[in-house]
Short mmCIF file of C-alpha atoms in Angstrom, two decimals:
data_model
loop_
_atom_site.label_atom_id
_atom_site.label_comp_id
_atom_site.label_asym_id
_atom_site.label_seq_id
_atom_site.Cartn_x
_atom_site.Cartn_y
_atom_site.Cartn_z
CA MET R 250 42.74 -13.63 9.58
CA ALA R 251 40.47 -13.32 12.64
CA GLY R 252 43.10 -11.38 14.58
CA SER R 253 43.78 -8.81 11.87
CA LEU R 254 40.06 -8.43 11.13
CA LEU R 255 39.39 -7.75 14.79
CA SER R 256 42.14 -5.15 15.11
CA ASP R 257 41.01 -3.48 11.89
CA LEU R 258 37.42 -3.37 13.14
CA VAL R 259 38.47 -1.88 16.48
CA GLU R 260 40.27 0.90 14.61
CA PHE R 261 37.29 1.45 12.29
CA LEU R 262 34.80 1.59 15.18
CA ARG R 263 36.82 4.30 16.88
CA ILE R 264 35.78 6.70 14.12
CA PRO R 265 32.42 8.18 15.23
CA SER R 266 30.98 8.36 11.71
CA VAL R 267 27.48 9.46 12.72
CA SER R 268 25.04 10.50 10.01
CA ALA R 269 21.68 10.15 11.83
CA GLY R 270 20.76 11.95 15.02
CA ALA R 271 23.60 14.36 15.80
CA PRO R 272 25.64 14.09 12.57
CA ARG R 273 29.41 14.46 12.53
CA PRO R 274 30.38 15.33 8.94
CA ASP R 275 34.13 15.52 9.58
CA GLU R 276 34.10 12.02 11.04
CA LEU R 277 32.15 10.70 8.06
CA VAL R 278 34.94 11.97 5.82
CA ARG R 279 37.54 10.41 8.15
CA ALA R 280 35.79 7.03 7.91
CA ALA R 281 35.79 7.27 4.11
CA GLN R 282 39.50 8.06 4.18
CA TRP R 283 40.10 5.07 6.45
CA LEU R 284 38.40 2.81 3.91
CA ARG R 285 40.47 4.32 1.10
CA ARG R 286 43.67 3.44 2.96
CA TYR R 287 42.32 -0.05 3.73
CA LEU R 288 41.56 -0.80 0.08
CA GLU R 289 44.29 1.15 -1.74
CA PRO R 290 46.93 -1.60 -1.73
CA VAL R 291 44.90 -3.66 -4.23
CA CYS R 292 42.15 -1.34 -5.52
CA ASP R 293 41.86 1.84 -7.52
CA VAL R 294 39.95 3.96 -4.97
CA GLN R 295 38.06 7.22 -5.38
CA LEU R 296 36.05 9.29 -2.93
CA VAL R 297 33.03 10.54 -4.87
CA ASP R 298 30.96 13.52 -3.75
CA VAL R 299 27.29 12.57 -4.19
CA GLY R 300 25.81 15.40 -2.19
CA ASP R 301 25.76 13.62 1.19
CA ALA R 302 27.79 14.64 4.24
CA GLY R 303 30.10 11.68 3.64
CA PRO R 304 31.55 10.78 0.24
CA LEU R 305 30.92 7.54 -1.61
CA VAL R 306 33.94 5.22 -1.48
CA VAL R 307 34.29 3.57 -4.90
CA ALA R 308 37.04 0.95 -5.28
CA ASP R 309 37.78 -1.16 -8.37
CA ALA R 310 39.70 -4.43 -8.58
CA GLY R 311 39.85 -7.52 -10.77
CA PRO R 312 40.21 -8.10 -14.51
CA PRO R 313 38.57 -5.31 -16.56
CA ASP R 314 37.10 -7.70 -19.14
CA ALA R 315 35.34 -9.96 -16.60
CA PRO R 316 31.65 -9.83 -15.56
CA ALA R 317 31.04 -7.01 -13.10
CA LEU R 318 30.19 -7.59 -9.43
CA LEU R 319 29.04 -4.85 -7.03
CA VAL R 320 29.95 -5.14 -3.34
CA TYR R 321 27.97 -2.67 -1.20
CA GLY R 322 28.17 -1.49 2.40
CA HIS R 323 27.87 1.63 4.52
CA TYR R 324 30.26 3.26 6.98
CA ASP R 325 27.81 5.66 8.60
CA VAL R 326 26.14 4.88 11.92
CA GLN R 327 23.32 6.21 14.07
CA ASP R 328 23.90 8.50 17.01
CA PRO R 329 24.62 6.32 20.08
CA GLY R 330 22.12 8.17 22.26
CA PRO R 331 22.65 8.79 26.00
CA ARG R 332 26.13 7.71 27.13
CA GLU R 333 24.80 6.45 30.48
CA ARG R 334 22.84 3.71 28.73
CA TRP R 335 26.08 2.15 27.45
CA SER R 336 28.38 -0.02 29.56
CA CYS R 337 31.37 1.38 27.68
CA ASP R 338 32.35 4.25 25.39
CA PRO R 339 30.30 3.65 22.21
CA PHE R 340 33.30 4.62 20.08
CA ALA R 341 36.05 2.73 21.90
CA GLY R 342 35.70 -0.67 20.20
CA VAL R 343 35.80 -2.63 23.47
CA VAL R 344 36.32 -6.41 23.19
CA ARG R 345 34.67 -8.35 26.03
CA ASP R 346 33.39 -11.91 26.46
CA GLY R 347 33.70 -12.83 22.79
CA ARG R 348 32.04 -9.66 21.52
CA ILE R 349 33.18 -6.30 20.25
CA TYR R 350 31.07 -3.38 21.50
CA GLY R 351 30.55 -0.09 19.72
CA ARG R 352 28.14 1.87 17.56
CA GLY R 353 28.31 0.28 14.11
CA ALA R 354 29.76 -3.01 15.38
CA ALA R 355 26.93 -4.93 13.71
CA ASP R 356 25.41 -2.24 11.46
CA ASP R 357 27.34 -2.19 9.28
CA LYS R 358 31.07 -1.98 10.01
CA GLY R 359 31.48 -5.44 11.52
CA ASN R 360 29.13 -7.06 9.02
CA MET R 361 30.73 -5.37 6.01
CA LEU R 362 34.44 -5.53 6.85
CA PRO R 363 34.88 -9.33 6.37
CA LEU R 364 33.35 -8.99 2.88
CA LEU R 365 35.76 -6.19 1.97
CA ALA R 366 38.65 -8.17 3.45
CA ALA R 367 37.79 -11.22 1.35
CA VAL R 368 37.76 -9.13 -1.85
CA ARG R 369 41.01 -7.41 -0.85
CA ASP R 370 42.81 -10.67 -0.02
CA ARG R 371 41.59 -12.42 -3.15
CA ALA R 372 42.77 -9.49 -5.26
CA ALA R 373 46.16 -9.41 -3.50
CA ALA R 374 46.62 -13.10 -4.27
CA GLY R 375 45.72 -12.59 -7.94
CA GLU R 376 42.63 -14.77 -7.51
CA LEU R 377 39.86 -12.22 -8.05
CA ALA R 378 38.24 -13.37 -11.29
CA LEU R 379 35.40 -10.84 -11.44
CA ARG R 380 35.57 -7.13 -12.21
CA THR R 381 34.63 -6.05 -8.72
CA ARG R 382 33.47 -2.60 -7.71
CA ILE R 383 33.19 -1.88 -4.00
CA VAL R 384 30.79 0.94 -3.14
CA VAL R 385 30.55 2.06 0.49
CA GLU R 386 28.29 4.97 1.34
CA GLY R 387 28.05 7.37 4.26
CA ALA R 388 24.32 8.10 4.31
CA GLU R 389 22.46 4.78 4.59
CA GLU R 390 21.07 5.75 7.98
CA THR R 391 19.57 8.92 6.48
CA GLY R 392 18.04 7.44 3.33
CA SER R 393 20.89 6.74 0.86
CA ALA R 394 19.88 9.58 -1.46
CA GLY R 395 23.34 10.05 -2.95
CA ALA R 396 24.10 6.33 -3.35
CA CYS R 397 20.71 5.77 -5.00
CA ARG R 398 21.37 8.59 -7.48
CA TRP R 399 24.77 7.07 -8.26
CA LEU R 400 23.26 3.61 -8.76
CA ARG R 401 20.66 4.92 -11.20
CA ASP R 402 23.55 5.85 -13.48
CA HIS R 403 25.72 2.77 -12.89
CA ALA R 404 23.69 -0.23 -11.67
CA SER R 405 22.78 -1.63 -15.09
CA GLY R 406 26.40 -2.61 -15.69
CA PHE R 407 26.52 -5.17 -12.88
CA ALA R 408 25.87 -8.89 -13.32
CA ALA R 409 25.31 -9.37 -9.58
CA ALA R 410 25.61 -7.58 -6.24
CA VAL R 411 26.52 -8.66 -2.70
CA VAL R 412 25.43 -6.94 0.52
CA PHE R 413 26.27 -8.06 4.08
CA ASP R 414 23.96 -5.91 6.23
CA THR R 415 21.46 -8.11 8.06
CA THR R 416 21.14 -10.89 10.62
CA MET R 417 21.47 -14.65 10.59
CA ALA R 418 18.39 -16.81 11.09
CA ASP R 419 19.99 -17.93 14.37
CA ALA R 420 23.53 -18.29 15.72
CA SER R 421 24.31 -21.27 13.47
CA THR R 422 21.92 -20.83 10.51
CA PRO R 423 22.65 -18.26 7.80
CA LEU R 424 19.91 -16.18 6.22
CA LEU R 425 19.64 -15.38 2.54
CA CYS R 426 17.28 -12.42 2.21
CA ILE R 427 15.36 -12.47 -1.06
CA GLY R 428 13.87 -9.05 -0.52
CA ALA R 429 13.05 -6.26 1.86
CA ARG R 430 10.06 -4.15 2.71
CA GLY R 431 9.89 -0.65 1.34
CA LEU R 432 9.18 2.48 3.34
CA VAL R 433 7.35 5.75 3.24
CA MET R 434 7.97 8.05 6.22
CA LEU R 435 5.89 11.14 6.81
CA ARG R 436 5.62 14.14 9.07
CA ALA R 437 2.07 15.39 9.70
CA ARG R 438 1.26 18.76 11.27
CA ILE R 439 -2.13 20.11 12.33
CA GLU R 440 -3.27 23.54 13.47
CA VAL R 441 -6.61 24.04 15.23
CA ALA R 442 -6.34 27.70 16.27
CA ALA R 443 -4.22 30.81 15.91
CA ARG R 444 -2.48 30.39 19.26
CA ASP R 445 -2.30 28.40 22.50
CA VAL R 446 -4.71 29.51 25.23
CA HIS R 447 -4.99 29.20 29.03
CA SER R 448 -6.47 25.83 29.99
CA GLY R 449 -8.10 27.25 33.12
CA LEU R 450 -10.00 29.85 31.14
CA TYR R 451 -10.73 27.90 27.96
CA GLY R 452 -10.13 24.20 28.71
CA GLY R 453 -13.15 22.01 28.03
CA VAL R 454 -14.36 24.30 25.23
CA ALA R 455 -11.33 25.30 23.14
CA ARG R 456 -10.21 22.73 20.59
CA ASN R 457 -7.04 20.87 21.67
CA ALA R 458 -4.62 19.99 18.87
CA LEU R 459 -3.17 17.01 20.74
CA HIS R 460 -6.63 15.57 21.32
CA ASP R 461 -7.57 15.96 17.66
CA LEU R 462 -4.30 14.50 16.44
CA GLY R 463 -4.55 11.61 18.90
CA SER R 464 -8.02 10.74 17.60
CA ALA R 465 -6.80 10.91 14.00
CA ILE R 466 -3.82 8.66 14.79
CA ALA R 467 -6.15 6.13 16.44
CA ALA R 468 -8.32 6.10 13.32
CA LEU R 469 -5.28 5.69 11.08
CA ALA R 470 -3.89 2.84 13.22
CA ALA R 471 -7.20 1.00 12.76
CA CYS R 472 -6.78 1.05 8.95
CA ASP R 473 -5.42 -1.88 6.97
CA PRO R 474 -1.89 -0.68 6.02
CA ALA R 475 -2.30 -2.30 2.60
CA PHE R 476 -4.59 0.69 1.82
CA GLY R 477 -6.62 -1.27 -0.71
CA GLU R 478 -3.69 -3.02 -2.45
CA LYS R 479 -3.92 -6.81 -2.66
CA VAL R 480 -0.95 -8.29 -0.78
CA ARG R 481 0.78 -11.20 -2.49
CA PRO R 482 0.90 -14.43 -0.46
CA PRO R 483 4.34 -15.47 0.86
CA LEU R 484 6.38 -17.84 -1.27
CA ALA R 485 6.49 -21.52 -0.31
CA ILE R 486 10.25 -21.28 0.31
CA GLU R 487 9.63 -18.44 2.79
CA ARG R 488 7.00 -20.38 4.73
CA ALA R 489 9.33 -23.38 4.94
CA SER R 490 12.15 -21.18 6.21
CA TRP R 491 9.97 -19.47 8.84
CA ALA R 492 9.41 -22.88 10.41
CA ARG R 493 13.20 -23.16 10.90
CA MET R 494 13.68 -19.66 12.28
CA ARG R 495 13.44 -18.31 15.81
CA SER R 496 9.91 -17.82 17.14
CA GLY R 497 8.29 -14.45 17.44
CA ASP R 498 7.96 -14.85 21.20
CA GLU R 499 11.70 -15.49 21.52
CA LEU R 500 12.66 -12.55 19.33
CA LEU R 501 10.31 -10.19 21.15
CA ARG R 502 11.81 -11.32 24.46
CA VAL R 503 15.37 -10.75 23.18
CA ALA R 504 14.40 -7.30 21.93
CA GLY R 505 12.65 -6.38 25.17
CA ALA R 506 9.43 -5.72 23.25
CA ALA R 507 5.85 -6.59 24.13
CA GLY R 508 3.89 -8.71 21.66
CA GLU R 509 0.20 -8.57 20.80
CA GLY R 510 -1.17 -12.03 21.53
CA GLU R 511 -1.68 -14.21 18.47
CA ARG R 512 0.15 -11.74 16.25
CA SER R 513 3.45 -12.95 17.70
CA GLN R 514 2.58 -16.40 16.32
CA ARG R 515 2.56 -14.84 12.85
CA PHE R 516 5.76 -12.91 13.51
CA TRP R 517 7.61 -13.61 10.26
CA GLU R 518 4.58 -13.12 8.04
CA LEU R 519 3.62 -9.84 9.69
CA THR R 520 7.16 -8.40 9.89
CA THR R 521 8.38 -9.36 6.40
CA ALA R 522 5.49 -10.16 4.03
CA ARG R 523 2.78 -7.77 5.23
CA PRO R 524 2.75 -3.95 5.38
CA ALA R 525 2.88 -2.25 8.78
CA LEU R 526 2.14 1.26 10.03
CA ASP R 527 3.88 2.73 13.08
CA VAL R 528 3.79 6.14 14.74
CA HIS R 529 7.26 7.12 15.94
CA GLU R 530 6.74 10.49 17.58
CA VAL R 531 4.00 12.86 18.70
CA ALA R 532 4.90 16.46 19.53
CA GLY R 533 2.96 19.47 20.73
CA GLY R 534 2.09 21.64 23.66
CA ALA R 535 4.35 22.24 26.65
CA PRO R 536 4.57 21.15 30.31
CA ARG R 537 2.36 24.00 31.47
CA THR R 538 -1.36 24.79 31.60
CA ILE R 539 -2.21 25.52 27.99
CA VAL R 540 -4.56 24.19 25.36
CA PRO R 541 -2.17 23.60 22.42
CA ALA R 542 -3.07 25.01 19.03
CA ARG R 543 -0.60 22.89 17.07
CA ALA R 544 0.58 19.28 17.11
CA ALA R 545 2.65 17.04 14.88
CA CYS R 546 3.57 13.41 14.48
CA THR R 547 6.08 11.31 12.55
CA LEU R 548 4.97 7.96 11.18
CA SER R 549 5.94 5.39 8.60
CA VAL R 550 4.47 2.54 6.62
CA ARG R 551 6.59 -0.48 5.68
CA LEU R 552 5.63 -1.55 2.18
CA VAL R 553 5.38 -4.87 0.36
CA PRO R 554 5.45 -5.61 -3.38
CA ASP R 555 2.89 -3.73 -5.50
CA GLN R 556 2.63 -0.88 -2.98
CA ARG R 557 4.05 2.42 -4.26
CA PRO R 558 5.48 4.91 -1.75
CA GLU R 559 3.78 7.92 -3.31
CA ALA R 560 0.37 6.22 -3.40
CA VAL R 561 0.64 5.12 0.23
CA ALA R 562 1.73 8.61 1.30
CA ALA R 563 -1.38 10.02 -0.38
CA ALA R 564 -3.56 7.36 1.28
CA VAL R 565 -2.17 8.18 4.73
CA ALA R 566 -2.79 11.89 4.20
CA ALA R 567 -6.34 11.16 3.04
CA GLU R 568 -7.09 9.00 6.10
CA LEU R 569 -5.79 11.68 8.45
CA ARG R 570 -7.83 14.32 6.64
CA ARG R 571 -10.94 12.17 6.90
CA ALA R 572 -10.42 11.67 10.65
CA LEU R 573 -9.91 15.37 11.46
CA PRO R 574 -12.60 18.04 11.77
CA ALA R 575 -13.05 19.97 8.53
CA ASP R 576 -11.83 23.26 10.00
CA VAL R 577 -8.51 21.79 11.27
CA SER R 578 -5.62 22.46 8.89
CA LEU R 579 -3.38 19.52 7.97
CA ALA R 580 0.00 19.49 6.24
CA THR R 581 1.95 16.30 5.43
CA GLU R 582 5.51 15.96 4.19
CA THR R 583 7.27 12.83 2.93
CA ILE R 584 10.61 12.54 4.74
CA ALA R 585 11.91 9.32 3.19
CA SER R 586 10.76 6.63 0.80
CA ALA R 587 11.98 3.43 -0.80
CA ALA R 588 10.23 0.83 -2.90
CA PRO R 589 9.78 -2.76 -1.68
CA VAL R 590 11.98 -5.46 -3.20
CA LEU R 591 11.51 -9.16 -3.95
CA PHE R 592 14.19 -11.10 -5.85
CA ASP R 593 13.64 -14.48 -7.55
CA PRO R 594 15.01 -17.11 -5.14
CA GLU R 595 15.60 -19.45 -8.09
CA ASP R 596 17.88 -17.01 -9.90
CA ARG R 597 21.29 -18.58 -10.56
CA VAL R 598 23.05 -15.92 -8.47
CA LEU R 599 20.88 -16.58 -5.44
CA ALA R 600 21.17 -20.34 -5.97
CA ALA R 601 24.96 -19.90 -5.94
CA ALA R 602 24.67 -17.93 -2.71
CA ARG R 603 22.72 -20.74 -1.08
CA ARG R 604 25.49 -23.21 -1.94
CA ALA R 605 28.21 -20.86 -0.70
CA LEU R 606 26.48 -20.08 2.60
CA ALA R 607 25.81 -23.77 3.21
CA ARG R 608 29.50 -24.61 2.75
CA ALA R 609 30.69 -21.73 4.92
CA CYS R 610 28.25 -22.31 7.78
CA GLY R 611 27.80 -26.08 7.68
CA ARG R 612 24.05 -25.87 7.03
CA GLY R 613 21.80 -24.47 4.34
CA PRO R 614 20.47 -20.95 4.75
CA ALA R 615 16.96 -19.95 5.63
CA VAL R 616 15.47 -18.06 2.67
CA ALA R 617 13.17 -15.18 3.55
CA ARG R 618 12.64 -11.45 3.24
CA SER R 619 13.87 -8.78 5.62
CA GLY R 620 11.30 -6.64 7.36
CA GLY R 621 13.63 -3.65 7.24
CA THR R 622 14.42 -1.34 4.35
CA LEU R 623 17.66 -0.88 2.44
CA PRO R 624 17.09 1.82 -0.20
CA VAL R 625 19.84 0.67 -2.57
CA LEU R 626 18.13 -2.71 -2.99
CA ALA R 627 15.26 -1.03 -4.81
CA GLU R 628 17.67 0.58 -7.26
CA LEU R 629 19.42 -2.74 -7.89
CA ALA R 630 16.12 -4.57 -8.36
CA HIS R 631 14.88 -1.87 -10.73
CA ALA R 632 18.05 -2.33 -12.80
CA GLY R 633 17.56 -6.12 -12.86
CA VAL R 634 20.66 -6.88 -10.77
CA PRO R 635 20.27 -10.13 -8.75
CA THR R 636 21.49 -9.32 -5.26
CA VAL R 637 22.83 -11.53 -2.49
CA PHE R 638 21.61 -9.91 0.73
CA SER R 639 22.92 -11.64 3.83
CA GLY R 640 24.85 -10.96 7.02
CA PHE R 641 26.08 -12.36 10.31
CA ALA R 642 24.55 -10.18 13.02
CA LEU R 643 22.08 -11.52 15.58
CA ASP R 644 19.08 -9.92 17.27
CA GLU R 645 21.13 -9.98 20.49
CA ASP R 646 23.55 -7.51 18.88
CA ALA R 647 21.24 -4.58 19.77
CA VAL R 648 21.52 -2.79 16.43
CA HIS R 649 20.68 0.94 16.85
CA GLY R 650 20.46 0.47 20.62
CA PRO R 651 22.79 0.89 23.60
CA ASP R 652 25.65 -1.61 23.83
CA GLU R 653 25.47 -2.58 20.15
CA SER R 654 27.93 -5.43 19.62
CA PHE R 655 29.08 -8.11 17.18
CA ARG R 656 30.40 -11.58 17.91
CA VAL R 657 34.14 -11.92 17.30
CA ASP R 658 33.44 -15.38 15.82
CA ALA R 659 31.09 -13.74 13.30
CA LEU R 660 34.04 -11.90 11.74
CA GLU R 661 35.65 -15.19 10.77
CA LEU R 662 32.32 -16.67 9.69
CA GLY R 663 31.61 -13.64 7.49
CA TYR R 664 35.08 -13.80 5.96
CA ARG R 665 34.70 -17.51 5.20
CA ALA R 666 31.23 -16.99 3.70
CA ALA R 667 32.47 -14.09 1.56
CA GLY R 668 35.30 -16.23 0.19
CA GLU R 669 32.94 -19.09 -0.67
CA LEU R 670 30.50 -16.65 -2.23
CA LEU R 671 33.12 -14.98 -4.43
CA ALA R 672 34.29 -18.41 -5.63
CA GLU R 673 30.72 -19.52 -6.46
CA LEU R 674 29.87 -16.29 -8.27
CA GLU R 675 33.05 -16.50 -10.32
CA GLN R 676 31.98 -19.97 -11.49
CA VAL R 677 28.41 -18.93 -12.28
CA LEU R 678 29.02 -15.54 -13.88
CA ARG R 679 31.97 -16.62 -16.00
CA ALA R 680 30.26 -19.79 -17.26
#
């Protein structure tokens, strides 16, 4: 199976299905068509237009009278960025030193494909005992708007869901994610004057939009990102798992990031169970001698349970307004949002997942939340669908960065885990 999975993944990675950055709509459609061909031998497959650049791939298999299982993934990827930062063509699917390199190798083509292969092979052998619906979207990297709309109409019919789109705890320890942080992303624009002016004639007196925005950002960064909401303490099972997981110092070193002293000692708490605010971009002015009249920034807040995206967006806007002079105009726009998610780790579906992952990997999984955001999880949680959120990437895989890759061994591990998981869920959901 490893050989055919690898060759299939190489072929899949050669489709530059970019949705974020410099989107390639035709290639998104081509990736959806590739998945249709991959699943058609054993599934009834439709490409559903949900208003995104790429269609939703919806494939059905298994007995129609059995409990329903949703299998989710995404075929879209982020723009690879500058070619010179890659050691190979980001859309060539190069296999080297036990890894396959390419944009989407880990997120999510390589992570997802073993799960789809396990469903396909089980169905081909007549062993798929659950009514299984595979849903693969083409807009996860841009907010999953279409998939979320589709799930609002369909999610309540599922007894469970499975998603492979995250990392392991380490190279030999699986991770069962029991939740994910939410997100609210905003664009803020300020205007301090009617036009830019000459810095030699007016500098030192004329108001500078970049200076005002910088001061407001500094004030915002000093705020508690809970914005008055009481943050729930981490679960005991999370704290126990953090002790088994890689240290913050190690992960920061792998990522090439700089830590902030003692905060790296609280890495897992601060990146999964606490809210966080980050500024991603500041824009304004020009590389010439002007005093800029306008400036803008893009920022986001990662959310934890009980925080609502709309309330946090309003709180951010209020803090910026408070930090700016009264005569400076401010406009904010919400670009993306998703609610935080926390599933019950004792739910029978998640308990089954722990058994399956332990058998597949030879050791029990760490159980913790993800610090990232997967918008469809919020829709599934809202519909009361217990969701197995796992995956077989590593931090070394450089997701979203140059030279993204996936271990070839992880394809086989993911396939084995998916098979064990399907068997466990069949037992639990048909009981």
